[in-house]
Coordinates of N, CA, C and O in Angstrom, one line a residue:
I8 N -1.4 1.2 17.3 CA -1.0 2.4 16.7 C -1.9 2.8 15.6 O -2.2 2.0 14.7
N9 N -2.4 4.0 15.6 CA -3.3 4.5 14.6 C -2.7 5.8 14.1 O -2.3 6.7 14.8
F10 N -2.6 6.0 12.7 CA -2.1 7.2 12.2 C -2.8 7.4 10.8 O -3.2 6.5 10.2
K11 N -2.8 8.7 10.4 CA -3.4 9.1 9.1 C -2.3 9.8 8.2 O -1.5 10.5 8.8
L12 N -2.3 9.5 6.9 CA -1.5 10.2 6.0 C -2.3 10.9 5.0 O -3.4 10.4 4.6
L13 N -1.8 12.0 4.4 CA -2.6 12.8 3.4 C -3.9 13.2 4.0 O -5.0 12.8 3.6
A14 N -3.8 14.1 5.0 CA -5.0 14.5 5.7 C -6.1 15.2 4.8 O -7.2 15.2 5.2
I15 N -5.7 15.7 3.7 CA -6.7 16.1 2.7 C -6.4 15.5 1.4 O -5.3 15.0 1.2
G16 N -7.3 15.5 0.5 CA -7.1 14.8 -0.8 C -6.0 15.5 -1.7 O -5.9 16.7 -1.7
W17 N -5.2 14.6 -2.4 CA -4.2 15.1 -3.2 C -4.3 14.5 -4.6 O -4.7 13.4 -4.8
K18 N -3.9 15.3 -5.6 CA -4.0 14.9 -7.0 C -2.6 14.5 -7.4 O -1.6 15.3 -7.2
F19 N -2.4 13.3 -8.0 CA -1.1 12.8 -8.5 C -1.2 12.7 -10.0 O -2.2 12.3 -10.5
D20 N 0.0 13.1 -10.6 CA 0.1 12.7 -12.0 C 1.1 11.5 -12.0 O 1.5 11.1 -10.9
E21 N 1.4 10.9 -13.1 CA 2.3 9.7 -13.1 C 3.6 9.9 -12.4 O 4.3 9.0 -12.0
S22 N 4.1 11.1 -12.4 CA 5.5 11.4 -11.8 C 5.4 11.8 -10.3 O 6.4 11.9 -9.7
G23 N 4.2 12.1 -9.8 CA 4.1 12.6 -8.5 C 4.1 11.6 -7.4 O 3.7 10.4 -7.6
Y24 N 4.7 11.9 -6.2 CA 4.7 11.0 -5.1 C 5.0 11.8 -3.8 O 5.5 13.0 -3.8
V25 N 4.6 11.2 -2.7 CA 4.9 11.8 -1.4 C 5.6 10.7 -0.6 O 5.3 9.5 -0.7
E26 N 6.7 11.1 0.0 CA 7.6 10.2 0.7 C 7.5 10.5 2.2 O 7.5 11.7 2.6
Y27 N 7.2 9.5 3.0 CA 7.1 9.6 4.5 C 8.3 8.9 5.1 O 8.6 7.8 4.8
Q28 N 8.9 9.5 6.1 CA 9.9 8.8 6.9 C 9.2 8.0 8.0 O 8.2 8.4 8.6
T29 N 9.7 6.7 8.1 CA 9.0 5.8 9.0 C 10.0 5.3 10.1 O 11.2 5.4 9.9
Q30 N 9.5 4.7 11.1 CA 10.3 4.1 12.2 C 9.7 2.7 12.4 O 8.5 2.5 12.6
F31 N 10.5 1.7 12.5 CA 10.1 0.3 12.7 C 10.8 -0.2 13.9 O 12.0 -0.1 14.1
Y32 N 10.0 -0.9 14.8 CA 10.6 -1.5 16.0 C 10.4 -3.0 16.1 O 11.2 -3.7 16.7
R33 N 9.3 -3.5 15.6 CA 9.1 -4.9 15.5 C 8.0 -5.2 14.4 O 7.3 -4.3 14.0
S34 N 7.8 -6.4 14.1 CA 7.0 -6.7 12.9 C 5.5 -6.4 13.2 O 5.0 -6.4 14.3
I35 N 4.8 -6.1 12.1 CA 3.4 -5.8 12.1 C 2.6 -7.1 12.2 O 2.7 -7.9 11.3
Q36 N 1.8 -7.3 13.2 CA 1.1 -8.5 13.4 C -0.4 -8.3 12.9 O -1.0 -9.3 12.6
R37 N -0.9 -7.1 12.9 CA -2.2 -6.8 12.5 C -2.2 -5.5 11.8 O -1.6 -4.5 12.4
M38 N -2.9 -5.3 10.7 CA -3.0 -4.0 10.1 C -4.4 -3.9 9.4 O -4.8 -4.8 8.7
V39 N -5.0 -2.7 9.6 CA -6.2 -2.3 8.9 C -5.8 -1.0 8.2 O -5.4 0.0 8.8
L40 N -5.9 -1.0 6.9 CA -5.6 0.1 6.0 C -6.9 0.5 5.3 O -7.6 -0.3 4.7
K41 N -7.2 1.8 5.4 CA -8.4 2.4 4.7 C -8.0 3.6 3.9 O -7.2 4.4 4.4
T42 N -8.6 3.8 2.8 CA -8.4 5.0 2.0 C -9.5 5.2 1.0 O -10.3 4.2 0.8
S43 N -9.6 6.3 0.4 CA -10.5 6.6 -0.7 C -9.6 7.1 -1.8 O -8.6 7.9 -1.6
F44 N -9.9 6.7 -3.1 CA -9.1 7.1 -4.2 C -10.0 7.2 -5.5 O -11.1 6.6 -5.6
L45 N -9.6 8.1 -6.4 CA -10.3 8.3 -7.7 C -9.2 8.0 -8.8 O -8.4 8.9 -9.0
P46 N -9.3 6.8 -9.4 CA -8.3 6.5 -10.4 C -8.7 7.2 -11.8 O -9.9 7.2 -12.1
Q47 N -7.7 7.7 -12.5 CA -8.0 8.3 -13.8 C -7.2 7.6 -14.9 O -7.2 8.0 -16.0
D48 N -6.6 6.5 -14.5 CA -5.8 5.6 -15.5 C -5.9 4.2 -15.0 O -6.2 3.9 -13.8
N49 N -5.8 3.2 -15.9 CA -6.0 1.8 -15.5 C -4.8 1.2 -14.8 O -4.9 0.1 -14.4
A50 N -3.7 1.9 -14.6 CA -2.6 1.3 -13.9 C -1.8 2.4 -13.1 O -1.7 3.6 -13.6
G51 N -1.3 2.1 -12.0 CA -0.5 3.0 -11.2 C -0.4 2.6 -9.7 O -1.3 2.0 -9.2
L52 N 0.7 3.0 -9.1 CA 1.1 2.6 -7.7 C 0.5 3.6 -6.8 O 0.8 4.8 -6.9
L53 N -0.4 3.2 -5.8 CA -0.9 4.1 -4.8 C -0.1 4.1 -3.6 O 0.1 5.2 -3.0
L54 N 0.5 3.0 -3.1 CA 1.2 2.9 -1.9 C 2.2 1.8 -1.9 O 2.0 0.7 -2.5
F55 N 3.4 2.1 -1.4 CA 4.5 1.1 -1.3 C 5.4 1.4 -0.1 O 5.8 2.5 0.2
A56 N 5.7 0.3 0.7 CA 6.6 0.4 1.8 C 7.3 -1.0 1.8 O 6.7 -2.0 1.5
S57 N 8.7 -1.0 2.1 CA 9.4 -2.2 2.1 C 10.3 -2.3 3.3 O 10.6 -1.3 4.0
Q58 N 10.9 -3.5 3.5 CA 11.8 -3.8 4.6 C 13.1 -3.0 4.4 O 13.7 -2.5 5.4
Y59 N 13.6 -3.0 3.2 CA 14.9 -2.3 3.0 C 14.8 -1.1 2.1 O 13.9 -1.0 1.3
S60 N 15.7 -0.2 2.2 CA 15.6 1.1 1.6 C 15.7 1.0 0.0 O 15.3 1.9 -0.7
N61 N 16.2 -0.1 -0.5 CA 16.3 -0.2 -2.0 C 15.0 -0.8 -2.5 O 14.9 -1.0 -3.7
G62 N 14.0 -1.2 -1.7 CA 12.7 -1.7 -2.1 C 12.6 -3.2 -1.9 O 11.5 -3.8 -2.2
S63 N 13.6 -3.9 -1.4 CA 13.6 -5.3 -1.3 C 13.1 -5.8 0.1 O 12.9 -4.9 1.0
G64 N 12.9 -7.1 0.3 CA 12.5 -7.6 1.5 C 11.0 -7.6 1.7 O 10.2 -7.6 0.7
S65 N 10.5 -7.7 2.9 CA 9.0 -7.6 3.2 C 8.5 -6.3 2.6 O 9.2 -5.3 2.5
Y66 N 7.2 -6.4 2.2 CA 6.6 -5.2 1.6 C 5.1 -5.2 1.7 O 4.5 -6.2 2.0
I67 N 4.5 -4.0 1.6 CA 3.1 -3.9 1.3 C 2.9 -3.0 0.1 O 3.8 -2.0 -0.1
L68 N 1.9 -3.2 -0.7 CA 1.7 -2.3 -1.9 C 0.2 -2.3 -2.2 O -0.5 -3.3 -2.0
L69 N -0.2 -1.2 -2.7 CA -1.6 -1.0 -3.2 C -1.5 -0.4 -4.5 O -0.8 0.7 -4.7
Q70 N -2.1 -1.0 -5.6 CA -1.9 -0.5 -6.9 C -3.1 -0.8 -7.8 O -3.9 -1.7 -7.6
M71 N -3.1 0.0 -8.9 CA -4.1 -0.3 -10.0 C -3.3 -1.1 -11.1 O -2.1 -0.7 -11.4
R72 N -3.9 -2.1 -11.6 CA -3.3 -2.8 -12.8 C -4.5 -3.3 -13.6 O -5.4 -3.9 -13.1
E73 N -4.5 -3.0 -14.9 CA -5.5 -3.4 -15.9 C -6.9 -3.0 -15.3 O -7.8 -3.8 -15.4
Q74 N -7.0 -1.8 -14.8 CA -8.2 -1.2 -14.2 C -8.8 -2.0 -13.1 O -10.0 -1.9 -12.8
S75 N -8.0 -2.8 -12.4 CA -8.4 -3.5 -11.1 C -7.5 -3.0 -10.0 O -6.3 -2.6 -10.3
L76 N -8.0 -3.1 -8.8 CA -7.2 -2.7 -7.6 C -6.5 -4.0 -7.1 O -7.1 -5.0 -7.0
E77 N -5.2 -3.9 -6.8 CA -4.5 -5.0 -6.2 C -3.8 -4.6 -4.9 O -3.4 -3.5 -4.7
F78 N -3.8 -5.5 -3.9 CA -3.1 -5.3 -2.7 C -2.1 -6.5 -2.6 O -2.5 -7.7 -2.7
G79 N -0.8 -6.2 -2.4 CA 0.2 -7.2 -2.2 C 0.9 -7.1 -0.9 O 1.1 -5.9 -0.4
L80 N 1.3 -8.2 -0.3 CA 2.0 -8.2 1.0 C 3.0 -9.4 1.0 O 2.6 -10.4 0.5
S81 N 4.1 -9.1 1.5 CA 5.1 -10.2 1.7 C 5.7 -10.1 3.1 O 6.1 -8.9 3.5
T82 N 5.9 -11.2 3.8 CA 6.5 -11.2 5.1 C 8.0 -11.6 4.9 O 8.7 -11.7 5.9
G83 N 8.4 -11.9 3.7 CA 9.8 -12.4 3.5 C 9.7 -13.9 3.2 O 10.5 -14.4 2.4
N84 N 8.9 -14.6 3.9 CA 8.7 -16.1 3.7 C 7.3 -16.5 3.2 O 7.1 -17.6 2.9
H85 N 6.4 -15.6 3.3 CA 5.0 -15.8 2.8 C 4.6 -14.5 2.0 O 5.1 -13.4 2.3
E86 N 3.7 -14.7 1.1 CA 3.2 -13.6 0.3 C 1.8 -13.8 -0.2 O 1.3 -14.9 -0.3
I87 N 1.2 -12.7 -0.7 CA -0.1 -12.8 -1.2 C -0.3 -11.6 -2.2 O 0.3 -10.5 -1.9
L88 N -1.2 -11.8 -3.2 CA -1.6 -10.7 -4.1 C -3.1 -10.8 -4.3 O -3.5 -11.8 -4.9
L89 N -3.9 -9.9 -3.8 CA -5.3 -9.9 -3.9 C -5.7 -8.9 -5.0 O -5.1 -7.9 -5.2
R90 N -6.9 -9.2 -5.6 CA -7.2 -8.3 -6.8 C -8.8 -8.2 -6.8 O -9.5 -9.2 -6.6
T91 N -9.2 -7.0 -7.2 CA -10.7 -6.8 -7.4 C -11.0 -7.1 -8.9 O -10.1 -7.3 -9.7
S92 N -12.2 -7.1 -9.2 CA -12.6 -7.1 -10.6 C -12.4 -5.7 -11.2 O -11.9 -4.8 -10.5
I93 N -12.7 -5.4 -12.4 CA -12.5 -4.1 -13.0 C -13.4 -3.1 -12.3 O -14.5 -3.4 -12.0
I94 N -12.8 -1.9 -12.0 CA -13.5 -0.9 -11.3 C -13.6 0.4 -12.2 O -12.8 0.5 -13.2
D95 N -14.6 1.2 -11.9 CA -14.8 2.4 -12.7 C -13.7 3.4 -12.5 O -13.2 3.6 -11.4
L96 N -13.3 4.1 -13.6 CA -12.4 5.2 -13.6 C -13.2 6.5 -13.3 O -14.4 6.5 -13.6
N97 N -12.5 7.5 -12.8 CA -13.1 8.8 -12.6 C -14.2 8.8 -11.6 O -15.1 9.6 -11.7
V98 N -14.2 7.8 -10.7 CA -15.2 7.7 -9.6 C -14.4 7.4 -8.3 O -13.5 6.7 -8.3
W99 N -14.9 8.0 -7.2 CA -14.3 7.8 -5.9 C -14.6 6.3 -5.5 O -15.8 5.9 -5.6
H100 N -13.6 5.6 -5.0 CA -13.8 4.3 -4.4 C -13.2 4.3 -3.0 O -12.2 5.0 -2.7
T101 N -13.8 3.5 -2.1 CA -13.2 3.3 -0.8 C -12.6 1.9 -0.7 O -13.2 1.0 -1.3
V102 N -11.5 1.8 0.0 CA -10.9 0.5 0.1 C -10.5 0.2 1.5 O -10.2 1.2 2.3
K103 N -10.6 -1.0 2.0 CA -10.2 -1.4 3.3 C -9.5 -2.8 3.1 O -10.0 -3.7 2.5
V104 N -8.3 -2.8 3.7 CA -7.5 -4.0 3.7 C -7.2 -4.4 5.1 O -6.9 -3.6 6.0
T105 N -7.4 -5.7 5.5 CA -7.2 -6.2 6.8 C -6.2 -7.3 6.7 O -6.4 -8.3 5.9
Y106 N -5.1 -7.2 7.5 CA -4.1 -8.3 7.5 C -4.0 -8.8 8.9 O -3.8 -8.0 9.9
L107 N -4.1 -10.1 9.1 CA -4.0 -10.8 10.4 C -2.9 -11.8 10.4 O -3.1 -12.9 9.8
S108 N -1.7 -11.6 10.9 CA -0.6 -12.5 10.9 C -0.9 -13.8 11.7 O -0.4 -14.9 11.3
S109 N -1.8 -13.7 12.7 CA -2.0 -14.9 13.5 C -2.7 -16.0 12.8 O -2.6 -17.2 13.1
V110 N -3.5 -15.6 11.7 CA -4.1 -16.7 10.9 C -3.6 -16.6 9.4 O -4.2 -17.3 8.6
N111 N -2.6 -15.8 9.2 CA -2.1 -15.6 7.8 C -3.1 -15.2 6.7 O -3.0 -15.6 5.6
Y112 N -4.1 -14.4 7.1 CA -5.1 -14.0 6.2 C -5.1 -12.6 5.9 O -4.7 -11.7 6.7
V113 N -5.5 -12.2 4.6 CA -5.6 -10.8 4.2 C -7.0 -10.7 3.6 O -7.4 -11.6 2.8
F114 N -7.7 -9.7 3.9 CA -9.1 -9.4 3.3 C -9.0 -8.1 2.6 O -8.5 -7.1 3.1
L115 N -9.6 -8.0 1.4 CA -9.7 -6.8 0.6 C -11.2 -6.5 0.3 O -11.9 -7.3 -0.2
E116 N -11.5 -5.3 0.8 CA -12.9 -4.7 0.5 C -12.8 -3.5 -0.3 O -11.9 -2.7 -0.2
I117 N -13.7 -3.3 -1.3 CA -13.8 -2.1 -2.0 C -15.3 -1.7 -2.1 O -16.2 -2.5 -2.2
D118 N -15.5 -0.4 -1.8 CA -16.8 0.2 -1.8 C -17.8 -0.6 -0.9 O -18.9 -0.8 -1.2
G119 N -17.3 -1.0 0.3 CA -18.1 -1.7 1.3 C -18.3 -3.2 1.0 O -19.0 -3.9 1.8
N120 N -17.7 -3.8 0.0 CA -18.0 -5.2 -0.4 C -16.7 -6.0 -0.3 O -15.6 -5.5 -0.8
L121 N -16.7 -7.1 0.4 CA -15.6 -8.0 0.4 C -15.4 -8.6 -1.0 O -16.3 -9.3 -1.5
V122 N -14.3 -8.3 -1.6 CA -14.1 -8.8 -3.0 C -13.0 -9.9 -3.1 O -13.0 -10.6 -4.1
D123 N -12.1 -10.0 -2.2 CA -11.1 -11.0 -2.2 C -10.5 -11.3 -0.8 O -10.5 -10.3 0.0
L124 N -10.1 -12.5 -0.6 CA -9.5 -12.8 0.7 C -8.6 -14.0 0.4 O -8.8 -14.7 -0.6
G125 N -7.6 -14.1 1.2 CA -6.7 -15.3 0.9 C -5.7 -15.5 2.1 O -5.5 -14.7 2.9
L126 N -5.2 -16.7 2.0 CA -4.2 -17.1 2.9 C -2.8 -16.9 2.3 O -2.6 -17.2 1.2
L127 N -1.9 -16.3 3.1 CA -0.5 -16.1 2.6 C 0.1 -17.4 2.3 O -0.1 -18.4 3.0
E128 N 0.8 -17.5 1.2 CA 1.4 -18.7 0.7 C 2.9 -18.6 0.9 O 3.5 -17.6 0.7
A129 N 3.5 -19.8 1.2 CA 5.0 -19.8 1.4 C 5.7 -19.5 0.1 O 5.2 -19.9 -1.0
I130 N 6.7 -18.7 0.1 CA 7.5 -18.4 -1.0 C 8.5 -19.6 -1.2 O 9.2 -20.0 -0.3
Q131 N 8.6 -20.1 -2.4 CA 9.4 -21.2 -2.8 C 10.9 -20.9 -2.4 O 11.4 -19.8 -2.7
G132 N 11.5 -21.8 -1.7 CA 12.9 -21.6 -1.4 C 13.2 -20.9 -0.1 O 14.3 -20.6 0.3
T133 N 12.1 -20.6 0.7 CA 12.3 -20.0 2.0 C 11.9 -21.0 3.1 O 11.1 -21.9 2.8
Q134 N 12.3 -20.7 4.3 CA 11.8 -21.5 5.4 C 10.4 -21.1 5.7 O 10.0 -19.9 5.8
T135 N 9.5 -22.1 5.8 CA 8.1 -21.9 5.9 C 7.5 -22.2 7.2 O 6.3 -22.3 7.4
H136 N 8.3 -22.4 8.2 CA 7.8 -22.9 9.5 C 6.9 -21.9 10.2 O 6.0 -22.3 11.0
S137 N 7.1 -20.6 10.0 CA 6.2 -19.7 10.7 C 6.1 -18.4 9.9 O 7.0 -18.1 9.1
N138 N 5.1 -17.6 10.2 CA 5.0 -16.3 9.7 C 5.1 -15.3 10.8 O 4.3 -15.3 11.7
S139 N 6.1 -14.5 10.8 CA 6.4 -13.6 11.9 C 5.9 -12.2 11.7 O 6.2 -11.3 12.4
G140 N 5.1 -12.0 10.7 CA 4.5 -10.7 10.4 C 5.3 -9.9 9.4 O 6.4 -10.3 9.0
V141 N 4.8 -8.8 9.0 CA 5.5 -7.9 8.0 C 6.6 -7.1 8.7 O 6.3 -6.4 9.7
K142 N 7.8 -7.1 8.2 CA 8.8 -6.3 8.7 C 9.1 -5.1 7.7 O 9.6 -5.4 6.6
L143 N 8.8 -3.9 8.1 CA 9.0 -2.8 7.2 C 10.2 -2.0 7.9 O 10.2 -1.8 9.1
S144 N 11.0 -1.4 7.1 CA 12.2 -0.8 7.6 C 12.0 0.6 8.2 O 10.9 1.2 8.1
S145 N 13.0 1.0 8.9 CA 13.1 2.4 9.4 C 13.6 3.1 8.2 O 14.7 3.4 8.0
G146 N 12.7 3.4 7.3 CA 13.0 4.1 6.0 C 11.9 4.9 5.5 O 11.6 5.9 6.1
S147 N 11.3 4.5 4.4 CA 10.3 5.3 3.8 C 9.0 4.5 3.4 O 9.1 3.3 3.2
L148 N 7.9 5.3 3.3 CA 6.7 4.8 2.8 C 6.3 5.8 1.7 O 6.5 7.0 1.9
Y149 N 5.9 5.3 0.5 CA 5.7 6.1 -0.6 C 4.2 6.0 -1.0 O 3.6 5.0 -1.0
I150 N 3.6 7.2 -1.4 CA 2.3 7.3 -1.9 C 2.3 7.9 -3.3 O 3.0 9.0 -3.5
G151 N 1.7 7.3 -4.3 CA 1.6 7.8 -5.6 C 2.6 7.3 -6.6 O 2.3 7.1 -7.8
N152 N 3.8 7.0 -6.1 CA 4.8 6.5 -7.0 C 6.0 6.1 -6.1 O 6.1 6.4 -4.9
I153 N 7.1 5.5 -6.7 CA 8.3 5.3 -6.1 C 9.4 6.1 -6.8 O 9.4 6.2 -8.0
P154 N 10.4 6.6 -6.1 CA 11.5 7.3 -6.8 C 12.4 6.3 -7.5 O 12.4 5.1 -7.3
N155 N 13.2 6.8 -8.4 CA 14.1 6.0 -9.2 C 15.2 5.3 -8.4 O 15.8 4.4 -8.8
S156 N 15.4 5.9 -7.2 CA 16.5 5.3 -6.3 C 16.1 3.9 -5.8 O 16.9 3.1 -5.3
L157 N 14.8 3.5 -5.8 CA 14.4 2.2 -5.4 C 14.6 1.3 -6.6 O 13.9 1.4 -7.6
T158 N 15.6 0.4 -6.5 CA 16.0 -0.4 -7.7 C 15.6 -1.9 -7.5 O 15.8 -2.6 -8.5
D159 N 15.2 -2.3 -6.4 CA 15.0 -3.7 -6.1 C 13.6 -4.0 -5.6 O 13.4 -4.8 -4.7
Y160 N 12.6 -3.4 -6.2 CA 11.2 -3.5 -5.7 C 10.7 -4.9 -6.2 O 11.2 -5.5 -7.1
P161 N 9.6 -5.3 -5.6 CA 9.0 -6.6 -6.0 C 8.6 -6.7 -7.5 O 8.1 -5.7 -8.0
Q162 N 8.7 -7.8 -8.1 CA 8.3 -8.0 -9.5 C 6.8 -7.8 -9.7 O 6.4 -7.4 -10.8
V163 N 6.0 -7.9 -8.7 CA 4.5 -7.7 -8.8 C 4.2 -6.2 -8.9 O 3.1 -5.8 -9.2
A164 N 5.1 -5.3 -8.5 CA 4.8 -3.9 -8.4 C 4.7 -3.3 -9.8 O 5.4 -3.6 -10.7
V165 N 3.7 -2.4 -10.0 CA 3.5 -1.7 -11.2 C 4.5 -0.5 -11.2 O 4.5 0.2 -10.2
V166 N 5.3 -0.5 -12.2 CA 6.4 0.6 -12.2 C 5.8 1.8 -13.0 O 6.3 2.1 -14.0
K167 N 4.8 2.3 -12.4 CA 4.2 3.5 -13.0 C 3.5 4.3 -11.9 O 2.8 3.7 -11.1
G168 N 3.6 5.6 -12.0 CA 2.9 6.4 -10.9 C 1.4 6.4 -11.1 O 0.9 6.2 -12.2
F169 N 0.7 6.7 -10.0 CA -0.7 6.8 -10.0 C -1.2 8.1 -10.6 O -0.5 9.1 -10.4
N170 N -2.2 8.0 -11.4 CA -2.8 9.2 -12.0 C -4.2 9.3 -11.4 O -5.1 8.5 -11.8
G171 N -4.5 10.3 -10.6 CA -5.8 10.5 -10.0 C -5.7 11.1 -8.6 O -4.7 11.7 -8.3
C172 N -6.7 11.0 -7.8 CA -6.7 11.6 -6.5 C -6.7 10.5 -5.4 O -7.3 9.5 -5.6
I173 N -6.0 10.8 -4.3 CA -6.0 9.9 -3.2 C -6.4 10.8 -1.9 O -5.8 11.8 -1.7
D174 N -7.3 10.3 -1.2 CA -7.7 11.0 0.1 C -6.9 10.3 1.2 O -6.0 9.5 1.0
T175 N -7.3 10.6 2.4 CA -6.6 10.1 3.6 C -6.3 8.6 3.6 O -7.2 7.8 3.3
F176 N -5.1 8.2 4.0 CA -4.8 6.8 4.3 C -4.9 6.7 5.8 O -4.2 7.4 6.5
D177 N -5.7 5.8 6.3 CA -5.9 5.6 7.7 C -5.3 4.2 8.0 O -5.7 3.2 7.5
F178 N -4.3 4.1 8.9 CA -3.6 2.9 9.3 C -4.0 2.6 10.8 O -3.9 3.5 11.6
D179 N -4.3 1.4 11.1 CA -4.5 0.9 12.4 C -3.6 -0.4 12.5 O -3.9 -1.4 11.9
I180 N -2.5 -0.3 13.3 CA -1.5 -1.3 13.3 C -1.2 -1.8 14.7 O -1.1 -1.0 15.6
T181 N -1.1 -3.1 14.8 CA -0.5 -3.8 16.0 C 0.9 -4.1 15.7 O 1.2 -4.9 14.8
G182 N 1.8 -3.5 16.4 CA 3.3 -3.6 16.1 C 3.8 -2.2 16.2 O 3.0 -1.3 16.3
H183 N 5.1 -2.1 16.2 CA 5.7 -0.7 16.3 C 6.2 -0.2 15.0 O 7.3 -0.4 14.6
Y184 N 5.3 0.4 14.3 CA 5.6 1.0 13.0 C 4.9 2.4 13.0 O 3.7 2.5 13.0
T185 N 5.7 3.4 12.9 CA 5.2 4.8 13.0 C 5.7 5.6 11.8 O 6.8 5.3 11.3
V186 N 4.9 6.6 11.5 CA 5.3 7.5 10.4 C 5.7 8.8 11.1 O 5.0 9.4 11.8
E187 N 7.0 9.3 10.8 CA 7.5 10.5 11.4 C 7.0 11.7 10.7 O 6.8 12.7 11.3
G188 N 6.8 11.7 9.4 CA 6.3 12.9 8.7 C 6.7 12.8 7.2 O 7.6 12.1 6.8
A189 N 6.1 13.7 6.4 CA 6.4 13.7 5.0 C 7.8 14.4 4.8 O 8.1 15.4 5.4
T190 N 8.6 13.8 4.0 CA 10.0 14.3 3.7 C 10.1 14.8 2.3 O 11.0 15.6 2.0
Q191 N 9.2 14.4 1.4 CA 9.3 14.9 0.0 C 7.9 14.9 -0.6 O 7.2 13.9 -0.5
F192 N 7.6 16.0 -1.3 CA 6.4 16.1 -2.2 C 6.9 16.4 -3.6 O 7.6 17.3 -3.8
E193 N 6.6 15.5 -4.6 CA 7.0 15.7 -5.9 C 5.8 15.7 -6.8 O 5.0 14.7 -6.9
N194 N 5.5 16.8 -7.5 CA 4.4 16.9 -8.5 C 3.1 16.5 -8.0 O 2.4 15.7 -8.6
V195 N 2.7 17.0 -6.8 CA 1.5 16.7 -6.1 C 0.8 18.0 -5.9 O 1.4 19.0 -5.5
E196 N -0.5 18.0 -6.1 CA -1.3 19.2 -5.8 C -2.6 18.9 -5.2 O -3.0 17.7 -5.2
K197 N -3.3 19.8 -4.6 CA -4.6 19.5 -4.0 C -5.6 19.1 -5.0 O -5.7 19.5 -6.1
C198 N -6.4 18.1 -4.6 CA -7.5 17.5 -5.5 C -8.8 18.3 -5.2 O -9.2 18.4 -4.0
F199 N -9.4 18.8 -6.2 CA -10.6 19.6 -6.1 C -11.9 18.8 -6.5 O -12.9 19.4 -6.7
I200 N -11.7 17.5 -6.7 CA -12.9 16.7 -7.1 C -13.5 16.2 -5.8 O -12.9 15.5 -5.0
P201 N -14.8 16.6 -5.5 CA -15.4 16.2 -4.2 C -15.6 14.7 -4.1 O -15.8 14.0 -5.1
L202 N -15.5 14.2 -2.8 CA -15.7 12.8 -2.6 C -17.2 12.4 -2.8 O -18.1 13.2 -2.5

């Protein structure tokens, strides 16, 4: 399944977000996520989706923290958080994340360079016999920020909206996870800063 979100670049302030309605049929076994973004602050949430509508369970997230880009993923019984070194603000960056559940690996590339990779690690207190892939709910995927109604998001998530521009999110997924369409735009406008 291949789909694109935010077909043109959008400017987000810390309160802005786009919510997409999603459909989930079985766990994600492989995912390649690509986007371009221009950060104007050292912290902020670019993307978040979770298994349950309150933000709990399996999740994927992409965020800025301390002027570094982070990608987090949890399958419910395994998790990982990858991080780049400090990146420039007010400059466009391209990112590619590859998740392969068959080998429990995640790869993080920024601006064409592999900067981090890792093996998903078992979450303490869970059954660790297998990794069944990421299970995201038939609920929502958020870009730019999360609404106040999400009360049980992962502790690793930056609870601050993204400030800057985000261009197209390109997903290539093995598993049945589709995006129905945007259901809410809050404080988002077109980005006029060229790539």
